[in-house]
CSV table of C-alpha atoms in Angstrom, one decimal:
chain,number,residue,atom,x,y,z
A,73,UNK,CA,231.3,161.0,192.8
A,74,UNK,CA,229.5,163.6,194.8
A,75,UNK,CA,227.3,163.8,197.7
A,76,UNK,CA,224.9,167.1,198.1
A,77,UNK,CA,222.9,168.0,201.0
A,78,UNK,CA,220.1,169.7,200.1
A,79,UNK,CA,221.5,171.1,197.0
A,80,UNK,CA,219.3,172.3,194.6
A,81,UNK,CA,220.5,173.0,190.7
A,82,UNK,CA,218.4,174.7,188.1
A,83,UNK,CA,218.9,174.9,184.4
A,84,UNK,CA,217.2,178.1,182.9
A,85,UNK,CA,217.2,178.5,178.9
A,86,UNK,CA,220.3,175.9,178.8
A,87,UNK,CA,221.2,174.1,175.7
A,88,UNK,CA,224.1,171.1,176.3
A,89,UNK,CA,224.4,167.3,177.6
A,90,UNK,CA,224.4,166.3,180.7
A,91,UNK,CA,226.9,163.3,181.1
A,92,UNK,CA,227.3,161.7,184.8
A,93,UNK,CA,230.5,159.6,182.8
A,94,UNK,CA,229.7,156.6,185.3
A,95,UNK,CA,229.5,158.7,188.4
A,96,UNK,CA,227.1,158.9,190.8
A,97,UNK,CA,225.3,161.7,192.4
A,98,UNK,CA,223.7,160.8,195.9
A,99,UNK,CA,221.3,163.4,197.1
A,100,UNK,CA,220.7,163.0,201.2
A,101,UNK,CA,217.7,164.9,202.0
A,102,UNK,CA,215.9,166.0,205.0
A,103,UNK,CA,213.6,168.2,203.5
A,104,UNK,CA,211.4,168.4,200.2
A,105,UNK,CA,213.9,168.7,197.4
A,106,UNK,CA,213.9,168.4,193.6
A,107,UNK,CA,217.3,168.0,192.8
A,108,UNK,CA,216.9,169.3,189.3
A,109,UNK,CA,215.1,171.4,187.5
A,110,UNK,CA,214.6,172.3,183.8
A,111,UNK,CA,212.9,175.8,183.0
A,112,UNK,CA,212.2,178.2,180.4
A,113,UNK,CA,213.6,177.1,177.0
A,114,UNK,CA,216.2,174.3,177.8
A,115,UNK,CA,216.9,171.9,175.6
A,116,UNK,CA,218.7,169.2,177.6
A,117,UNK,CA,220.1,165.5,177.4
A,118,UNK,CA,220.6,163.3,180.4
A,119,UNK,CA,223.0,160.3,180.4
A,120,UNK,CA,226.0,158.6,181.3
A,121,UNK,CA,228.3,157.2,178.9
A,122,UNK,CA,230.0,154.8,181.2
A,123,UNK,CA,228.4,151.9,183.0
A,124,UNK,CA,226.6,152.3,186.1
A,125,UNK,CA,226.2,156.3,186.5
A,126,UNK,CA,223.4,157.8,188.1
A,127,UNK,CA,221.6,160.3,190.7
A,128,UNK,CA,220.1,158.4,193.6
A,129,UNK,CA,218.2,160.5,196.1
A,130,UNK,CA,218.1,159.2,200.1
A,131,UNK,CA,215.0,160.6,202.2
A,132,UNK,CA,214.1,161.0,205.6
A,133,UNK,CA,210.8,163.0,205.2
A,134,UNK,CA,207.8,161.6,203.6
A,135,UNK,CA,206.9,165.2,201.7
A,136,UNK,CA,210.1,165.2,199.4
A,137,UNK,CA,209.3,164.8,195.8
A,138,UNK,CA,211.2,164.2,192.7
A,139,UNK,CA,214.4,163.9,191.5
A,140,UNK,CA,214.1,165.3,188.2
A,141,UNK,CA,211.1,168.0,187.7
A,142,UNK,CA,210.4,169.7,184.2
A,143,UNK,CA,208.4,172.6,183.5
A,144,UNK,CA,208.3,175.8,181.4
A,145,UNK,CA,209.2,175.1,177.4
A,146,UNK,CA,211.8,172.5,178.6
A,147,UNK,CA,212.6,169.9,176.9
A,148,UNK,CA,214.4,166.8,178.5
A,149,UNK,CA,216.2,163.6,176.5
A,150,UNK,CA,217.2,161.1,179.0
A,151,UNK,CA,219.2,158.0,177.3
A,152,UNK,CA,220.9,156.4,179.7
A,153,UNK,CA,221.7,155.9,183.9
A,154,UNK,CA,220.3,154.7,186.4
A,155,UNK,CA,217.6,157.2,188.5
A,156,UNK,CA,216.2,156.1,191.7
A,157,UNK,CA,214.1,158.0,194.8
A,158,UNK,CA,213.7,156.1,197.9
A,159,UNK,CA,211.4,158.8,198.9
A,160,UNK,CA,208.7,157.7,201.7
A,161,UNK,CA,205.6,160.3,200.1
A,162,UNK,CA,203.4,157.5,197.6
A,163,UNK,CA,202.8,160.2,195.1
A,164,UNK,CA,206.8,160.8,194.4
A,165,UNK,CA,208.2,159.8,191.7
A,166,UNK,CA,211.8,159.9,189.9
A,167,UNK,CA,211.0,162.3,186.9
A,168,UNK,CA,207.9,164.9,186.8
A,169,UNK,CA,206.6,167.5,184.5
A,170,UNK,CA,204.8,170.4,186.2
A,171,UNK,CA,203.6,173.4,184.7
A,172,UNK,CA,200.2,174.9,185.4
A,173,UNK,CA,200.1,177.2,182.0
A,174,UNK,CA,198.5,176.5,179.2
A,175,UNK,CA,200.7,178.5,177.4
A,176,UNK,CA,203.9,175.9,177.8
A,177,UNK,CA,204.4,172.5,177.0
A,178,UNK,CA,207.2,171.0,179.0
A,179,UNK,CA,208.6,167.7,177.7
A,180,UNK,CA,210.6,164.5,178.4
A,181,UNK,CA,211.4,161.9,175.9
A,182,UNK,CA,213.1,158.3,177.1
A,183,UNK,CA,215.2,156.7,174.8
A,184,UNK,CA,217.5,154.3,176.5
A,185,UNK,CA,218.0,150.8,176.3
A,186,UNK,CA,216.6,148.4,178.3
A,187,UNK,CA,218.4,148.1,181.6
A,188,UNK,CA,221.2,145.3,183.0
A,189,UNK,CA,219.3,145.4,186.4
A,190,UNK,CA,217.3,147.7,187.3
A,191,UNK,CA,216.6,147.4,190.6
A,192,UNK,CA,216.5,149.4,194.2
A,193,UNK,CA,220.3,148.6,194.5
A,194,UNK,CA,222.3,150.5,191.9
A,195,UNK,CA,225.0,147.9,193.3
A,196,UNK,CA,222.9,145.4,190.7
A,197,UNK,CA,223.1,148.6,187.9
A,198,UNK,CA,225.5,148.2,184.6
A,199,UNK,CA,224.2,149.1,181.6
A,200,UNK,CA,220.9,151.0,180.0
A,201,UNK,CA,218.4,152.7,181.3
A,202,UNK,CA,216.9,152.3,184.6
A,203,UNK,CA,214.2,154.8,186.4
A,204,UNK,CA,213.5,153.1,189.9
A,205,UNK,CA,210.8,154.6,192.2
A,206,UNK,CA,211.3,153.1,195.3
A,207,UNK,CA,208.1,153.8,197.3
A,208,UNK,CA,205.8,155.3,194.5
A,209,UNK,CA,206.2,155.5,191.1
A,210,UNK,CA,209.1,155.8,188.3
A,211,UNK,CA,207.8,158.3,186.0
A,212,UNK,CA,204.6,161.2,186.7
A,213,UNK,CA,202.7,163.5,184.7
A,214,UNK,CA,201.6,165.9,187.6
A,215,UNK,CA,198.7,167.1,188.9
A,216,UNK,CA,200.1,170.9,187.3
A,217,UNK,CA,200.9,169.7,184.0
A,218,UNK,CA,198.3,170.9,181.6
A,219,UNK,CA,200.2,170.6,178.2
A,220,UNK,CA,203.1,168.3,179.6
A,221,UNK,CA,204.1,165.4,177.4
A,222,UNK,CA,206.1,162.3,178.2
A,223,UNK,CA,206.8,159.8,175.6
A,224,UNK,CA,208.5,156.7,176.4
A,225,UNK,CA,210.5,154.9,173.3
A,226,UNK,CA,212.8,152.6,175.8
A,227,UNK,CA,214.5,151.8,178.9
A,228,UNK,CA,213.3,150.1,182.1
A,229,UNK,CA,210.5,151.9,184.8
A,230,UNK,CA,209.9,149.9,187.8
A,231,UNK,CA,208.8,150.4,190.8
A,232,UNK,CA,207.4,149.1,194.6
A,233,UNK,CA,204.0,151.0,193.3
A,234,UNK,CA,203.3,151.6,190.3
A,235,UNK,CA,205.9,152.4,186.9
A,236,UNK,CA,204.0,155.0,185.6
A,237,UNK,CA,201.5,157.6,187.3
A,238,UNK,CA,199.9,160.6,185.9
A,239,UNK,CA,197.6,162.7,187.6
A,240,UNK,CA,197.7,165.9,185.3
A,241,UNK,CA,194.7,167.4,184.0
A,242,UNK,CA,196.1,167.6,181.2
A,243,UNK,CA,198.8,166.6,178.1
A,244,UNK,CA,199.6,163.4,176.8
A,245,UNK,CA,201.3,160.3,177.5
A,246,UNK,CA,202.8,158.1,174.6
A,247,UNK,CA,204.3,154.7,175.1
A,248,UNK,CA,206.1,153.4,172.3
A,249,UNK,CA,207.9,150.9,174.2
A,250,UNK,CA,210.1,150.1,177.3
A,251,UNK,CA,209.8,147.8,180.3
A,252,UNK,CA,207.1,148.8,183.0
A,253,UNK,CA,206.7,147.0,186.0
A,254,UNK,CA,205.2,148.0,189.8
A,255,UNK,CA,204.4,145.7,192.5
A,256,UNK,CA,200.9,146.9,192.1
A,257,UNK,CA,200.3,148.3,188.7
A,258,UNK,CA,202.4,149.2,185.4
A,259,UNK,CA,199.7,152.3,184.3
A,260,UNK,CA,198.0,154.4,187.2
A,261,UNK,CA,195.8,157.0,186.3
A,262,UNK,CA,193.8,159.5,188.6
A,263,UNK,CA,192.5,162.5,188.8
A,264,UNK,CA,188.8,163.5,188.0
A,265,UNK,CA,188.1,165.7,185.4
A,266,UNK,CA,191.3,165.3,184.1
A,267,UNK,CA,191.4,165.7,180.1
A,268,UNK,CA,195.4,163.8,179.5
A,269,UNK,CA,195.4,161.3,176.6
A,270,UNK,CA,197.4,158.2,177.6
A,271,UNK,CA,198.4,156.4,174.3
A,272,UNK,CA,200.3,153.0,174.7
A,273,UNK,CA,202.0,152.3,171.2
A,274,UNK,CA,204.0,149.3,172.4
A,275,UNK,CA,206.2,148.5,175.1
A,276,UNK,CA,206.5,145.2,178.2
A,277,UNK,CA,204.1,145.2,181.0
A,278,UNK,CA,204.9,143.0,183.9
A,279,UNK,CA,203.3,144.3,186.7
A,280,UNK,CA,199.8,142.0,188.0
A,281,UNK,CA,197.7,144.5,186.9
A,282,UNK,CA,198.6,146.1,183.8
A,283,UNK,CA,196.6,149.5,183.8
A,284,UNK,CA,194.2,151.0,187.0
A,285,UNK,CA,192.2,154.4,186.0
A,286,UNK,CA,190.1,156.0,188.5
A,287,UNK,CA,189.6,159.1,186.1
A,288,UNK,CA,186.6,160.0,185.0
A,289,UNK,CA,187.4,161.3,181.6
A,290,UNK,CA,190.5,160.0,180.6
A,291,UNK,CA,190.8,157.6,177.4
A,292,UNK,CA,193.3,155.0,177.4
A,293,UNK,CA,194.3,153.6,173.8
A,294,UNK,CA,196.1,150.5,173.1
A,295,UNK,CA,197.2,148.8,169.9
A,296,UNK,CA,197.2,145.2,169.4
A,297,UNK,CA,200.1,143.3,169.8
A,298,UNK,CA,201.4,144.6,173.3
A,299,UNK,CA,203.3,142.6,175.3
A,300,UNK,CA,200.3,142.6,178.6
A,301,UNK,CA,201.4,140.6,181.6
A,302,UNK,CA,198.2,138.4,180.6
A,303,UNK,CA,199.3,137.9,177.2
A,304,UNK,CA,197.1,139.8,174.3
A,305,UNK,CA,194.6,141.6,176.8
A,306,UNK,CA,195.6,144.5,179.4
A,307,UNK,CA,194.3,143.4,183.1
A,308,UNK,CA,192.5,146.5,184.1
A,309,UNK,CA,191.3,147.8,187.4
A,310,UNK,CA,189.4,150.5,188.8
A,311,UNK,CA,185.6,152.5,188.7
A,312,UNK,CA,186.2,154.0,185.0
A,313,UNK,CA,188.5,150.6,183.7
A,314,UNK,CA,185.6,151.0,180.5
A,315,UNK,CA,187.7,154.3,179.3
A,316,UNK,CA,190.4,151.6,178.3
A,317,UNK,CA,189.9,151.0,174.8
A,318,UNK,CA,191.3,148.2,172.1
A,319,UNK,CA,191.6,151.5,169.2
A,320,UNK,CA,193.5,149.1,166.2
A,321,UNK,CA,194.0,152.3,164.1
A,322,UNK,CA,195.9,154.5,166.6
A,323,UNK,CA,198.5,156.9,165.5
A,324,UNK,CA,201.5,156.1,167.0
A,325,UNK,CA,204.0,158.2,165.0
C-alpha cells in the first residue's frame, strides 16, 4: 500500500508480471500524469491475485490524462484489479494506446472476469476486473494511435461518460465480450477522417445508448446475438449512426 506524488514509472523492453497482490496504489496528482507507461518491446501482464488490488489516481487539474498509457511494440495483458481515474479532463480515460508511427502496433488485451462491484468506490471492489473512468471514459484508443489495437474478451468498463472511447485514426477495436456501461453511452466514437475498425464480437451493453459515432469513415460491425440495452438492436446516436452495420458473417477470431 503506497501513495506516489507525481511519480512517473516506465517499463522499456520489459518482459514479467505485474502483481499488485491486493494492494493498492493511489496516485495524488496536481499535474498531468500517466502513471505508467509501456514502451518499446514489452511484453507485460497486469493483475492482482488477491481481492480488491488496484491503482486509483486522485486529480486536481482538469488536463491530467491516463493511468495506464501504451505505445511503441508494447504489449499489455490486464486480468484482473480494479483501475479507476477520477480525473476532471472528459477526454481521460483509465487505459490508452498512443503511438503516432505507422511502423508500431501497441496493444492491450482484457481478459478478466466480470467484476464484484465495479464502481467509483473501490471500497465496493472484491473480485474481477474493474476499469472505472470516473469523469470520462474507461478504456481509449487515442487520437495518436494509428496501428493500436485493443481487444476486450472480459471484465467490467464503466463509467460517468462513456465505457469505451476511441478517437484514433487508426487500428482496431475488438469486443468479444465484457460489461460496458456509461451514463451516456457504452461505444463513443469521433474523429473525422479516422480509418479504426471497431468490431463488437459479443459482450453486455447497459448504458441508454448503446453506440454514438460522429466519424465520418468509421465502420461499426456487430454480430447478432449481443446483449444491447434494447434487447436484439444496438440504440445508436449521432450524424454518421448509418456506418453501424448488422454484418452476420464477421470474423471474430
Amino acid at each position: 500500500d503506497e501513495s506516489y506524488i507525481d511519480e512517473r514509472i516506465e517499463f522499456t523492453d520489459k518482459t514479467g508480471t505485474i502483481d499488485l497482490n491486493g494492494h493498492v496504489i493511489t496516485v495524488s496528482s496536481e499535474n498531468n500524469i500517466i502513471f505508467i507507461t509501456f514502451k518499446g518491446t514489452s511484453n507485460m501482464v497486469l493483475k492482482s491475485s488477491k481481492e480488491n488490488g488496484g491503482i486509483v489516481i486522485v486529480s486536481t487539474k482538469p488536463d491530467t490524462n491516463a493511468v495506464v498509457y501504451v505505445s511503441n511494440d508494447a504489449k499489455l495483458l490486464v486480468e484482473s484489479g480494479y483501475y479507476n481515474s477520477n480525473s476532471r479532463s472528459n477526454s481521460a480515460s483509465v487505459f490508452q494506446i498512443s503511438e503516432w508511427s505507422t511502423v508500431f502496433r501497441p496493444t492491450i488485451n482484457f481478459k478478466g472476469e466480470k467484476a464484484d462491484n465495479c464502481t467509483s468506490n473501490i471500497e465496493d471492489y472484491h473480485t474481477g476486473l474493474c476499469v472505472f473512468g470516473s469523469n470520462a471514459g474507461s478504456v481509449k484508443n487515442n487520437g495518436a494511435a494509428v496501428n493500436g489495437v485493443i481487444n476486450i474478451y472480459g471484465g467490467s468498463f464503466i463509467s460517468d461518460n462513456y465505457a469505451y472511447n476511441t478517437d484514433a485514426p487508426g487500428g482496431e477495436v475488438n469486443i468479444y465480450g465484457g460489461v460496458f456501461y456509461g451514463k451516456n453511452y457504452s461505444i463513443y466514437v469521433v474523429g473525422n477522417k479516422s480509418k479504426i475498425r471497431v468490431n463488437i464480437c459479443g459482450g453486455e451493453f447497459l448504458s441508454p445508448v448503446d453506440i454514438y459515432t460522429s466519424a465520418d469513415m468509421v465502420p461499426i460491425y456487430y454480430r447478432p446475438g449481443i446483449s444491447w440495452k434494447n434487447g436484439s438492436n444496438p440504440i445508436i446516436e449521432g450524424p454518421y449512426k448509418n456506418n453501424v452495420q448488422l454484418k452476420p458473417d464477421l470474423n471474430c477470431g
